[in-house]
Each structure stands twice: as C-alpha cells, then as structure tokens.
mmCIF file of C-alpha atoms and ligand atoms in Angstrom:
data_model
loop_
_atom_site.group_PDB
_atom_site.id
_atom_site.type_symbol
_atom_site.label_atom_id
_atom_site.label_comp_id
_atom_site.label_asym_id
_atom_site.label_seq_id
_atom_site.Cartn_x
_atom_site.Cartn_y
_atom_site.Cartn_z
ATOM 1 C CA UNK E 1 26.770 16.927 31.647
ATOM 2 C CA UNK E 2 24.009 16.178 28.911
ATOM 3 C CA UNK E 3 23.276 12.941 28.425
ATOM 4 C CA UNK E 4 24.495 12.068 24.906
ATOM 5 C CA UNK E 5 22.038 11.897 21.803
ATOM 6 C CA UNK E 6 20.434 9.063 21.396
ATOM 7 C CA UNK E 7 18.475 10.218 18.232
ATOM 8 C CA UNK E 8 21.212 11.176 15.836
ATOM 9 C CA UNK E 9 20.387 9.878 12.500
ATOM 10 C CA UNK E 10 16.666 11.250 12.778
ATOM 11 C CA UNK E 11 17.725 14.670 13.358
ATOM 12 C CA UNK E 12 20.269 14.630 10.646
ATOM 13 C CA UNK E 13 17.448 13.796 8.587
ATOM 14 C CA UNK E 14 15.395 16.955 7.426
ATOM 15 C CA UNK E 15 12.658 15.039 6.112
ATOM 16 C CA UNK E 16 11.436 13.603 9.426
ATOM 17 C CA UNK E 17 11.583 17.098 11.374
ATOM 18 C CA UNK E 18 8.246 17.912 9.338
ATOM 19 C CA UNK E 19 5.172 18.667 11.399
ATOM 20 C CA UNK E 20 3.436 15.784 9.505
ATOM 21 C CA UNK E 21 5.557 13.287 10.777
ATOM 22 C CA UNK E 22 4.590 11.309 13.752
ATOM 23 C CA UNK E 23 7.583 9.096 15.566
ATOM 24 C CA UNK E 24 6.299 7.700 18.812
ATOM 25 C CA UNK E 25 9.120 5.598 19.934
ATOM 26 C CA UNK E 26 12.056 7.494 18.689
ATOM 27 C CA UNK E 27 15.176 5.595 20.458
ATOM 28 C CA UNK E 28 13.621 2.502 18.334
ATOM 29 C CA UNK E 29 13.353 4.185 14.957
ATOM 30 C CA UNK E 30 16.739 5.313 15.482
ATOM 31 C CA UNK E 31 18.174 1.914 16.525
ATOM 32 C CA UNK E 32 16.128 0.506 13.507
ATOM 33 C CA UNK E 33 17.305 2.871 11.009
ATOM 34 C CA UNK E 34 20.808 2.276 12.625
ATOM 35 C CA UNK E 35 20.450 -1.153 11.979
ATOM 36 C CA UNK E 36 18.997 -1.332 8.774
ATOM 37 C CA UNK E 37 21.566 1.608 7.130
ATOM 38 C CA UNK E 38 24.601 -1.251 8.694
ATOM 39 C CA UNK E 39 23.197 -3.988 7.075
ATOM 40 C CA UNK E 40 23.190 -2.639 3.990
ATOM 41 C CA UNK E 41 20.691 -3.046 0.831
ATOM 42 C CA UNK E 42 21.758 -6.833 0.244
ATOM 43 C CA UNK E 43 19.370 -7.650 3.403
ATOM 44 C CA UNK E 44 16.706 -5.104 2.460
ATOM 45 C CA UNK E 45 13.581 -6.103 1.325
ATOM 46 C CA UNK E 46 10.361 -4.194 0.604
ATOM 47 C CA UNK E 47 6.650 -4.776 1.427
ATOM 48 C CA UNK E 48 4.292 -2.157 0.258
ATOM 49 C CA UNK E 49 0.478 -1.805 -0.135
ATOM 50 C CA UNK E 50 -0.375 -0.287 -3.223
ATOM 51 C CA UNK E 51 -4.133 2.022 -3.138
ATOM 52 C CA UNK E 52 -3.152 4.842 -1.077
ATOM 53 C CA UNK E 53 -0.015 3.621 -0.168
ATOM 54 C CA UNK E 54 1.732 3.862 -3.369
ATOM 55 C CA UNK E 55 -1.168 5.698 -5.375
ATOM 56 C CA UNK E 56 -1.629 9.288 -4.150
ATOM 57 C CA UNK E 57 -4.898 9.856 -2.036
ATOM 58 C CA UNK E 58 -5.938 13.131 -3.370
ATOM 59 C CA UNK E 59 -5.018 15.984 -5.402
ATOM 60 C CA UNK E 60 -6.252 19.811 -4.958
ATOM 61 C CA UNK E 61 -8.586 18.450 -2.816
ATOM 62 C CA UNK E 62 -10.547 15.462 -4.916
ATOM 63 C CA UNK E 63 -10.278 11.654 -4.111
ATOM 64 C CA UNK E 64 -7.593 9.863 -6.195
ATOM 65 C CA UNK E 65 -8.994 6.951 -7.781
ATOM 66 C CA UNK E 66 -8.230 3.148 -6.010
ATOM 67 C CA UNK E 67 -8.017 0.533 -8.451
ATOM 68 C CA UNK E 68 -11.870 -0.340 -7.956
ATOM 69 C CA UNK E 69 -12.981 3.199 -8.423
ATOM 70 C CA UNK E 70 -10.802 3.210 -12.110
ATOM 71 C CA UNK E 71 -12.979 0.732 -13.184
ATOM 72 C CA UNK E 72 -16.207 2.135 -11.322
ATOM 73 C CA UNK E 73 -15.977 5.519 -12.604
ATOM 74 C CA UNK E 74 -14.929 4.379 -16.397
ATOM 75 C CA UNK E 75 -17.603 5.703 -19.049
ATOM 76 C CA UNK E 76 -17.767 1.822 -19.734
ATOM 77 C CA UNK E 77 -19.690 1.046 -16.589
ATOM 78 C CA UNK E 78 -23.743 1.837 -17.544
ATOM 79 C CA UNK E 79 -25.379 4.073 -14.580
ATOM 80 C CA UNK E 80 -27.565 1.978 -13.068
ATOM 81 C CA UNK E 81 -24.050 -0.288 -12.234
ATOM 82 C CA UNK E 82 -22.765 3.130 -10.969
ATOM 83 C CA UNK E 83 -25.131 3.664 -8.539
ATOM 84 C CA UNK E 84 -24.893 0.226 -7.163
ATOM 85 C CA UNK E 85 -21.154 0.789 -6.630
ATOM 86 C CA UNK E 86 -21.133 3.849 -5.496
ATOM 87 C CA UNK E 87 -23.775 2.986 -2.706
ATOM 88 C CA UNK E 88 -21.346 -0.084 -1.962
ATOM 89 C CA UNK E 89 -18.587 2.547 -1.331
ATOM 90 C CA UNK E 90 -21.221 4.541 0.806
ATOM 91 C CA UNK E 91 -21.731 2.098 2.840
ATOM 92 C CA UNK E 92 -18.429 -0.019 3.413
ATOM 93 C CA UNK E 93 -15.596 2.331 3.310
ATOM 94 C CA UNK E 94 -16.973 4.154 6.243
ATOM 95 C CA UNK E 95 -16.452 0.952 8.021
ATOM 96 C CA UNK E 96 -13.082 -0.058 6.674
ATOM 97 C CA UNK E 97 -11.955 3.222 7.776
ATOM 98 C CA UNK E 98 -13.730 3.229 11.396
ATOM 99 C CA UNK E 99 -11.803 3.963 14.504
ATOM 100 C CA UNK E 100 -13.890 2.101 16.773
ATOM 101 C CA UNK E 101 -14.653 -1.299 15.025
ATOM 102 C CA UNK E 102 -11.689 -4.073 15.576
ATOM 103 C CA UNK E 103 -10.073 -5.604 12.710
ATOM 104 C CA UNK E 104 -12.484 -8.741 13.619
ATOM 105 C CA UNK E 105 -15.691 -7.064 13.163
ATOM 106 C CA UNK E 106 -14.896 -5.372 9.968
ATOM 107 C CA UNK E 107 -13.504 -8.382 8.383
ATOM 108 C CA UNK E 108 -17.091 -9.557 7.135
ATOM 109 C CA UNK E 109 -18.055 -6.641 5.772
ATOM 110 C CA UNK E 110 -15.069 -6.389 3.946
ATOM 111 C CA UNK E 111 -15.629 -9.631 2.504
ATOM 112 C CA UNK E 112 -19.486 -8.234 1.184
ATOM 113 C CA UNK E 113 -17.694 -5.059 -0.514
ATOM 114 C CA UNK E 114 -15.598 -6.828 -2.519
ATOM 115 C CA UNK E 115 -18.066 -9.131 -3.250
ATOM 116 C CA UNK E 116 -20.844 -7.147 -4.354
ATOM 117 C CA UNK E 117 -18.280 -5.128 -6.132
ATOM 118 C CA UNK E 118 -16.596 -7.816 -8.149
ATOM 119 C CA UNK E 119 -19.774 -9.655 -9.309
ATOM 120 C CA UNK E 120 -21.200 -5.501 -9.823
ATOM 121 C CA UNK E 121 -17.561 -5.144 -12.169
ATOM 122 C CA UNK E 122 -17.772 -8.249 -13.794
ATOM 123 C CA UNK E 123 -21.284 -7.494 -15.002
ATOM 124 C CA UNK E 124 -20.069 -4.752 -16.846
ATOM 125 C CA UNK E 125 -18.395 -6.561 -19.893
ATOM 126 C CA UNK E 126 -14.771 -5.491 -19.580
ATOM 127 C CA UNK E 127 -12.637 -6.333 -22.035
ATOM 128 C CA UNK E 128 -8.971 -6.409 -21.674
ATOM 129 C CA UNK E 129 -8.264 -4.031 -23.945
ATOM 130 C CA UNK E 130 -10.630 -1.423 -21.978
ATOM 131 C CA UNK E 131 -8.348 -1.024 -19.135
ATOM 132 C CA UNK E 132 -5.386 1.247 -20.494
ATOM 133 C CA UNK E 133 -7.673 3.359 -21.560
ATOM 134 C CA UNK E 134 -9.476 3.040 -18.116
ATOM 135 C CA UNK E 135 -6.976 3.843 -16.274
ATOM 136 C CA UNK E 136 -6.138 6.809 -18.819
ATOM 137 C CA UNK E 137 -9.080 8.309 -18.150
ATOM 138 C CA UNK E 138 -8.947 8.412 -14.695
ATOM 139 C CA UNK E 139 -7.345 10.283 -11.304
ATOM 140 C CA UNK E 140 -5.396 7.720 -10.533
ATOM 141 C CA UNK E 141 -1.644 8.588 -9.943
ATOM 142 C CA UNK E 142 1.534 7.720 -7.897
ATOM 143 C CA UNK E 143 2.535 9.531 -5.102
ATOM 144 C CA UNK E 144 5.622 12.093 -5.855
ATOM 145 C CA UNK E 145 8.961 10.052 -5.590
ATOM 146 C CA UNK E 146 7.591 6.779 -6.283
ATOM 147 C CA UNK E 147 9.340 6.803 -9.979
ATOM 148 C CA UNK E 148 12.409 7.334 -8.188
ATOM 149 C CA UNK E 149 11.986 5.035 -5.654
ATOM 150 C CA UNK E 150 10.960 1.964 -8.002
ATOM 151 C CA UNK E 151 14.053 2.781 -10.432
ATOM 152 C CA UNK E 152 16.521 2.855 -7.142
ATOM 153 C CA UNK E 153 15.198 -0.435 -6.110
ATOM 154 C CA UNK E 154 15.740 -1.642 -9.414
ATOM 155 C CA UNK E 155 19.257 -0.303 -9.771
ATOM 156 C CA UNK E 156 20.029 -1.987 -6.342
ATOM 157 C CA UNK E 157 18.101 -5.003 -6.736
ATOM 158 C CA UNK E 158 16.198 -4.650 -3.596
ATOM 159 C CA UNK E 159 13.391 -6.939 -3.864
ATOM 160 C CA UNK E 160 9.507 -5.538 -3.649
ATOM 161 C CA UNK E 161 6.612 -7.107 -3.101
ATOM 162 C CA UNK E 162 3.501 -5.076 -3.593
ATOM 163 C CA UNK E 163 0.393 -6.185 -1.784
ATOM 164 C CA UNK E 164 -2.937 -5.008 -2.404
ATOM 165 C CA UNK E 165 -6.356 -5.469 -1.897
ATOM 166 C CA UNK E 166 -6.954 -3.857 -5.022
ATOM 167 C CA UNK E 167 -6.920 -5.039 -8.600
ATOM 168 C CA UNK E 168 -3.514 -6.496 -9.967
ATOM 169 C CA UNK E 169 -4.330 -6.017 -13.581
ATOM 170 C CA UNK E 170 -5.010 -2.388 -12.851
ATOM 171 C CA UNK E 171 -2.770 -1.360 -10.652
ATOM 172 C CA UNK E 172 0.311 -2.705 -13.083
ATOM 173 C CA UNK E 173 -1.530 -0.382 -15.570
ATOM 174 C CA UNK E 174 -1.389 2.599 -13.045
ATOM 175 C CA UNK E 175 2.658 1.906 -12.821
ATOM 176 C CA UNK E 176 3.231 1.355 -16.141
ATOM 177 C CA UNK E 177 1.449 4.538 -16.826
ATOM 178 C CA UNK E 178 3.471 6.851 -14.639
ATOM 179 C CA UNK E 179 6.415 5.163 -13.881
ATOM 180 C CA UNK E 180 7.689 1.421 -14.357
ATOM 181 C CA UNK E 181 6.831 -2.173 -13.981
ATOM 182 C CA UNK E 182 10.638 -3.549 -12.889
ATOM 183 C CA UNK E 183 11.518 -7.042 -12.913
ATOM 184 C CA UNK E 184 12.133 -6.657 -8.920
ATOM 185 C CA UNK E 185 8.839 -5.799 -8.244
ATOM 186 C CA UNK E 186 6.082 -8.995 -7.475
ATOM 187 C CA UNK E 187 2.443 -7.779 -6.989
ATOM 188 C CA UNK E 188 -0.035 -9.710 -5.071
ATOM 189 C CA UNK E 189 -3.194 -8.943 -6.020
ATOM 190 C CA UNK E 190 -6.637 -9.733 -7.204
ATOM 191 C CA UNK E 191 -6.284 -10.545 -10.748
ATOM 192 C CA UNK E 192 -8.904 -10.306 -13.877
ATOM 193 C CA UNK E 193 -10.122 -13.372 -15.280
ATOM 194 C CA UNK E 194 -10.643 -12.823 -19.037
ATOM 195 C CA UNK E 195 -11.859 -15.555 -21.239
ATOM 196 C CA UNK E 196 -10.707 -16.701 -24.590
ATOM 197 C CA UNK E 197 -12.232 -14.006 -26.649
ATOM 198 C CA UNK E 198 -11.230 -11.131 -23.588
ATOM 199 C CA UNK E 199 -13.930 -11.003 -22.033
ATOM 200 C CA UNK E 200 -13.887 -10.248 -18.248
ATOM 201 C CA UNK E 201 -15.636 -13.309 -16.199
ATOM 202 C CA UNK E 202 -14.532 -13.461 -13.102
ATOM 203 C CA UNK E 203 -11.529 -12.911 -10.099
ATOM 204 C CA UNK E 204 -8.864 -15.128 -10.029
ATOM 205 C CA UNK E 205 -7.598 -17.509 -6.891
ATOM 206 C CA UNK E 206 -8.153 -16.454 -3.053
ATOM 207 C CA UNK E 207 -10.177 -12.508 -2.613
ATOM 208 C CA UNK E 208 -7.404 -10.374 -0.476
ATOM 209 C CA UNK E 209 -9.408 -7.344 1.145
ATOM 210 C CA UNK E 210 -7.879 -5.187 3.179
ATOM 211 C CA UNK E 211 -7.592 -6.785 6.309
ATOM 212 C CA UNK E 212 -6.581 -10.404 5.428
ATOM 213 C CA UNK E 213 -3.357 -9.712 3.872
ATOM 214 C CA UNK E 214 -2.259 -11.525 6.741
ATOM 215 C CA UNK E 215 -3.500 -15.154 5.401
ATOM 216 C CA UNK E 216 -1.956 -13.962 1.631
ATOM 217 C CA UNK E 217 0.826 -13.320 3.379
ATOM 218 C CA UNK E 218 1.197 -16.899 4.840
ATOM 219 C CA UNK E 219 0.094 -17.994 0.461
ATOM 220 C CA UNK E 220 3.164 -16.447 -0.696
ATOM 221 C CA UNK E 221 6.123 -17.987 2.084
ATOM 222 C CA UNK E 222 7.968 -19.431 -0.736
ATOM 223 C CA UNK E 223 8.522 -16.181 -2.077
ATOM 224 C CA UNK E 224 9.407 -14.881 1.202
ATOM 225 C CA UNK E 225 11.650 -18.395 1.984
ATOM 226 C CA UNK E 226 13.681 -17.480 -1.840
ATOM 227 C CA UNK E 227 14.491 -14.242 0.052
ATOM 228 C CA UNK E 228 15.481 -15.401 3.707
ATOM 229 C CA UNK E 229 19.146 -13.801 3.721
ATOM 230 C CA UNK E 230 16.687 -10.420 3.319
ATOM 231 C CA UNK E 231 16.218 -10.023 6.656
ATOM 232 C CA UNK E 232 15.404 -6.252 7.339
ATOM 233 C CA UNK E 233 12.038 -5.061 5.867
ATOM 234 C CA UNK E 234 10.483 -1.838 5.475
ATOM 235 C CA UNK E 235 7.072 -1.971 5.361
ATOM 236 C CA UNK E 236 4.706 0.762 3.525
ATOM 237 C CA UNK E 237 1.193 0.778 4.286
ATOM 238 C CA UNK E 238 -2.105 3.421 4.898
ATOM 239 C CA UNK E 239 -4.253 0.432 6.954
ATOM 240 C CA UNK E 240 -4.117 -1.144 9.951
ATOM 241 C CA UNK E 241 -4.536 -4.131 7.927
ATOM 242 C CA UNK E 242 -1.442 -3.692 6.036
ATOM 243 C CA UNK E 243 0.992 -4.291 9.122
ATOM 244 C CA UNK E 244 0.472 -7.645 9.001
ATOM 245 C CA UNK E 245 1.565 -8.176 5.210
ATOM 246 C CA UNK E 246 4.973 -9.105 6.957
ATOM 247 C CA UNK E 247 3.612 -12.563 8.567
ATOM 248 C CA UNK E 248 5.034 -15.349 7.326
ATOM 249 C CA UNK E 249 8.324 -13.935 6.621
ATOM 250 C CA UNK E 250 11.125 -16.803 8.025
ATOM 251 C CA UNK E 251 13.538 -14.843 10.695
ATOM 252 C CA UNK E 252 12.605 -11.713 10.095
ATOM 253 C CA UNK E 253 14.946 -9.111 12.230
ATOM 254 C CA UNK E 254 13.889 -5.779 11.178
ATOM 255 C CA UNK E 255 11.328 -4.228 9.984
ATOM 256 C CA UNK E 256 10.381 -1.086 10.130
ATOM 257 C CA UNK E 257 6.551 0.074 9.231
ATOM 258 C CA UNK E 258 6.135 3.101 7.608
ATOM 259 C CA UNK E 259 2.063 4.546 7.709
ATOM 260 C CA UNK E 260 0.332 7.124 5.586
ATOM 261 C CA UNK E 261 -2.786 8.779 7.781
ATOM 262 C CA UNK E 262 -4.706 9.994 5.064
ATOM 263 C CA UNK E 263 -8.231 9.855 5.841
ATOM 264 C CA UNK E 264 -10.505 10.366 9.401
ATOM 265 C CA UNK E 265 -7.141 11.747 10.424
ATOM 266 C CA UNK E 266 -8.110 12.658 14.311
ATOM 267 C CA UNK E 267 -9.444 9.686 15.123
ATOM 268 C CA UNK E 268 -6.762 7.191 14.004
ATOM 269 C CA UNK E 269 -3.849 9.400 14.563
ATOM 270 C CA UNK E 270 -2.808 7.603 18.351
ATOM 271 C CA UNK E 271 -3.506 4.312 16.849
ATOM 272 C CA UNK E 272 -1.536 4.697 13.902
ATOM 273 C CA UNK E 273 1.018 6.203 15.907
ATOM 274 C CA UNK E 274 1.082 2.983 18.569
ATOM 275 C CA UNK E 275 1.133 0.689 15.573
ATOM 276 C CA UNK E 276 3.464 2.151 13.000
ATOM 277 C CA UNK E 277 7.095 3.428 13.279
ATOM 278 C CA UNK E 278 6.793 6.326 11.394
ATOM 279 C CA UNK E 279 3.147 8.114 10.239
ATOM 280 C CA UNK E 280 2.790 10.445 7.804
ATOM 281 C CA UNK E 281 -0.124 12.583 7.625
ATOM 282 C CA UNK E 282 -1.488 13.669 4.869
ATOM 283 C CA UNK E 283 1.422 13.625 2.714
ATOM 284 C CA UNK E 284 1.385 13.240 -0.583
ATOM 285 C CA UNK E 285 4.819 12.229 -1.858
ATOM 286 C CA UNK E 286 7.628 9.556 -0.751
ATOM 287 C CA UNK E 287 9.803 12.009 0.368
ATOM 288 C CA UNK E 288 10.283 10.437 3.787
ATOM 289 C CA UNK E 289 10.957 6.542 2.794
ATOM 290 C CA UNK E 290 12.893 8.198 -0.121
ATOM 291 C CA UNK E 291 15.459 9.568 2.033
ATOM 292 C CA UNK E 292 15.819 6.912 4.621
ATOM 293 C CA UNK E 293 15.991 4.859 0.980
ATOM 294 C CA UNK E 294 19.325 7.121 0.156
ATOM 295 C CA UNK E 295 20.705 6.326 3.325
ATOM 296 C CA UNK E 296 20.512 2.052 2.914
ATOM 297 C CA UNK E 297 21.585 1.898 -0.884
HETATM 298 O O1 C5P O 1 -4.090 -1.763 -2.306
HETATM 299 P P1 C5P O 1 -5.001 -1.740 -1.110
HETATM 300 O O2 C5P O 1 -4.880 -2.956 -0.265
HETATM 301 O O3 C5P O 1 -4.917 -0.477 -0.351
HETATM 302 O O4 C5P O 1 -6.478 -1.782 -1.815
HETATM 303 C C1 C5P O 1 -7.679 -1.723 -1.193
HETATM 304 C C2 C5P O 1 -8.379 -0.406 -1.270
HETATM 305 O O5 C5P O 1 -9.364 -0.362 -2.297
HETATM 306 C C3 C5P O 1 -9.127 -0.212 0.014
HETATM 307 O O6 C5P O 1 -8.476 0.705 0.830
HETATM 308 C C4 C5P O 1 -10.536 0.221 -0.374
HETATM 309 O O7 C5P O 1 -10.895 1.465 0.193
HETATM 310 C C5 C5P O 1 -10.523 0.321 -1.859
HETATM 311 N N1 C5P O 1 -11.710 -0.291 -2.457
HETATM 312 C C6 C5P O 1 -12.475 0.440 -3.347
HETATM 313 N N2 C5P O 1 -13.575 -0.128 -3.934
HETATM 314 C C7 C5P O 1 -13.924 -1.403 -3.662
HETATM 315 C C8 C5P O 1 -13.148 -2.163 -2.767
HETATM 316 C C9 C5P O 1 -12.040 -1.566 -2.182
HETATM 317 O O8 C5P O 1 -12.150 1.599 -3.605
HETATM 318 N N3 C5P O 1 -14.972 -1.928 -4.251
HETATM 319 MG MG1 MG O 2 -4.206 0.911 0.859
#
C-alpha cells in the first residue's frame, strides 16, 4: 500500500508546481501552511522587505529602480553626483549580493554604501516636493499582485510591517503611486530629513542597510509586543538579510519565509533554498504568496 500523502495542500496548489519554485523541505511547508490556513487570519501577521521584494526587479530585461536609484537617476541629481553614485553601486552591490562573503564581512561595507550614498543624496538639494515627481519619472514599480495583496490585507486587517533598507519617504511614494498606502501597513525605513523651508538635510534616527534589519527589528518590539496574539508570520524577503526581520517578535510560532532569487541566481540558489521556505526565481509577480494569501483569509 502507498504510503499516504503527506504533501496535500501544496499539490492542490497550482501556483507552487511552477518550475520557478524551489521547496526544499516540503513535509514542513505543508505542516506550516497547514498550520497557518487553521489558525486563521486573526493570528496572521506580515513582515515584508520592500526593494525587490515588493518592487519588481526588472522589466523586459532592464533593472527596476530601488528607492536609492529613484533618487540617483532623477534629472535633479547634477552628473558629476551621478557618477559618484553610480561608482558606489559598482562597487558595493557586487558585494551585498556575493555568495561567498558571510553576512559579517559584508556588514561594513554596507555601512560605507549607504553612507557615501546618503551624504552623495543629500548634497543634491532635494526638496520635498521633488520626490512625486521623482518617483514619476522613474522604473520603479510593484510586482504584479501586490495591489491585490495590500487591499486583502486591508479588508482583513492583517497587520504589515514593511521593512526596508531603502528610503521610507520614497518607497510610500512608489505605493501610493501604483497601488495604496493602508492604514494596516507600518514601514520601517530610512526617512528624509527636510528642514523648515523643505529642504533635504539629512537621514533620520538609526541607518538600516540590508543586513542589520535584525537590530531594527529588536527597535520596533513594542510594535511587535501590540501584536503578540499574531502569532504566525509570513515573511517576504529577496536577502539573506531579510530573514532575520522576524527577531524580536515575543512567541512567535510560525513563520513561514517566503524568498525572491532574483539576481546571481546560480550561485545563491542552494543557499536560498536551505534558508527560505519557499524561493522564487525570477518571478516577477505575487502570484505565489497571493494564493497561499486566499487560502488564510
Ligand atoms: O528594501 P530593501 O531592504 O531591499 O532596500 C535595500 C536595497 O537598496 C538593497 O538591496 C540595495 O541593493 C539597494 N541600494 C541601492 N542604492 C544604495 C543603497 C542600497 O540601490 N545607495
Ligand atoms: Mg530587498
């Protein structure tokens, strides 16, 4: 006699069978998505990155803009300020995205990109009123389903917090301009300082780069403490920095981590697949957390 199927729900679901998607440890997903579908949205929560994560990587082959490049690339920034940034991206995202380094090693580096960056952005005179039209003018987009997703969340008021490296002020632009900012939604971020007269000056509180989301996570327990009866999580993110944006949440029973592989693809695949639940490679849309969404709400 066969033994019987342990792996039900995930081949019921038509969305993971793709050839993108990577599940190592399938009895686990399925006892997680079990789980999490029994419990119910009223002990969901969600922690998502946002560059990448929630913003689409590329389209018809070009780079998507991150919230540093919308600002980088905007006619507003003079060219010799180009250059410097776009050397700064020549030289550090090659390392953010290495295979080889450990999380350790790349964490000072890290710290000099956004750095040099900031200081190279604040330089520029921003004014407040310059980013819609930033962002406007630039690539940078959503990845398909995310409109969807942020308006079911809403409807069920499922709680998500969206953590990112990036720039707050920009990447609440980005939403607003393709989908939604819902009151549900809390963004941890980098925020623009502007002065009195709108002038940018500076980066508010404590720099999160990539791969200390981990000590912003620990910043924010109150916010995770307000939401203790949320016990099951599902996490979103494209790093292997962005698995630990879940520390510092009080008796945490779930979670499940969700990766996008979107970049040096070869080389990170069997660590992304060891670290995350589910990877998705190169995908472009949130068809996958979208329908494990329809199954919990
Ligand atoms: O939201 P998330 O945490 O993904 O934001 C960080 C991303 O912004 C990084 O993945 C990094 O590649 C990108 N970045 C950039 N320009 C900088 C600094 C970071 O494009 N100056
Ligand atoms: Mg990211």
């Amino acid at each position: 006699r066969r033994p019987k199927k342990r792996t039900k729900i995930i081949e019921m679901m038509d969305e993971l069978q793709k050839e993108n998607v990577y599940i190592k440890d399938k009895e686990r997903v399925e006892k997680l998505l079990c789980q999490l579908i029994q419990d119910g949205k009223s002990k969901l929560q969600i922690i998502t990155d946002f560059d990448m994560t929630l913003s689409r990587f590329s389209i018809n082959g070009k780079r998507c803009a991150t919230c540093h490049n919308v600002l980088e690339d905007s006619t507003l920034v003079p060219e010799s300020k180009k250059q410097i940034l776009d050397e700064l991206r020549d030289t550090y995202y090659p390392i953010e995205i290495n295979a080889k380094m450990t999380i350790e090693e790349k964490i000072p580096f890290m710290m000099e990109w956004w750095t040099k960056a900031q200081s190279a952005i604040v330089a520029c005179n921003f004014r407040r009123e310059d980013l819609t039209r930033a962002v406007r003018e630039s690539n940078a987009m959503l990845r398909e389903g995310c409109d969807w997703q942020f308006h079911a969340l809403h409807e069920h008021s499922v709680p998500m917090l969206i953590f990112s490296a990036g720039i707050g002020d920009i990447l609440e632009e980005i939403i607003k301009q393709h989908s939604q900012m819902y009151a549900n939604m809390r963004v941890v971020s980098n925020y623009m300082d502007f002065n009195h007269d709108g002038m940018l000056v500076g980066f508010k509180g404590d720099l999160v780069h990539t791969y200390n989301k981990n000590e912003g996570a620990l910043r924010n327990s109150d916010y995770f403490t307000t939401l203790k009866e949320r016990r099951n999580i599902i996490l979103m993110g494209d790093s292997m920095g962005d698995l630990r944006m879940a520390d510092g949440v009080p008796n945490m029973q779930q979670i499940l981590k969700i990766g996008f592989l979107n970049d040096n693809i070869e080389e990170r695949l069997e660590k992304y697949k060891e670290a995350y639940d589910i990877v998705l490679v190169s995908d472009s849309t949130m068809d996958v957390p979208n329908a494990i969404l329809k199954k919990i709400l």
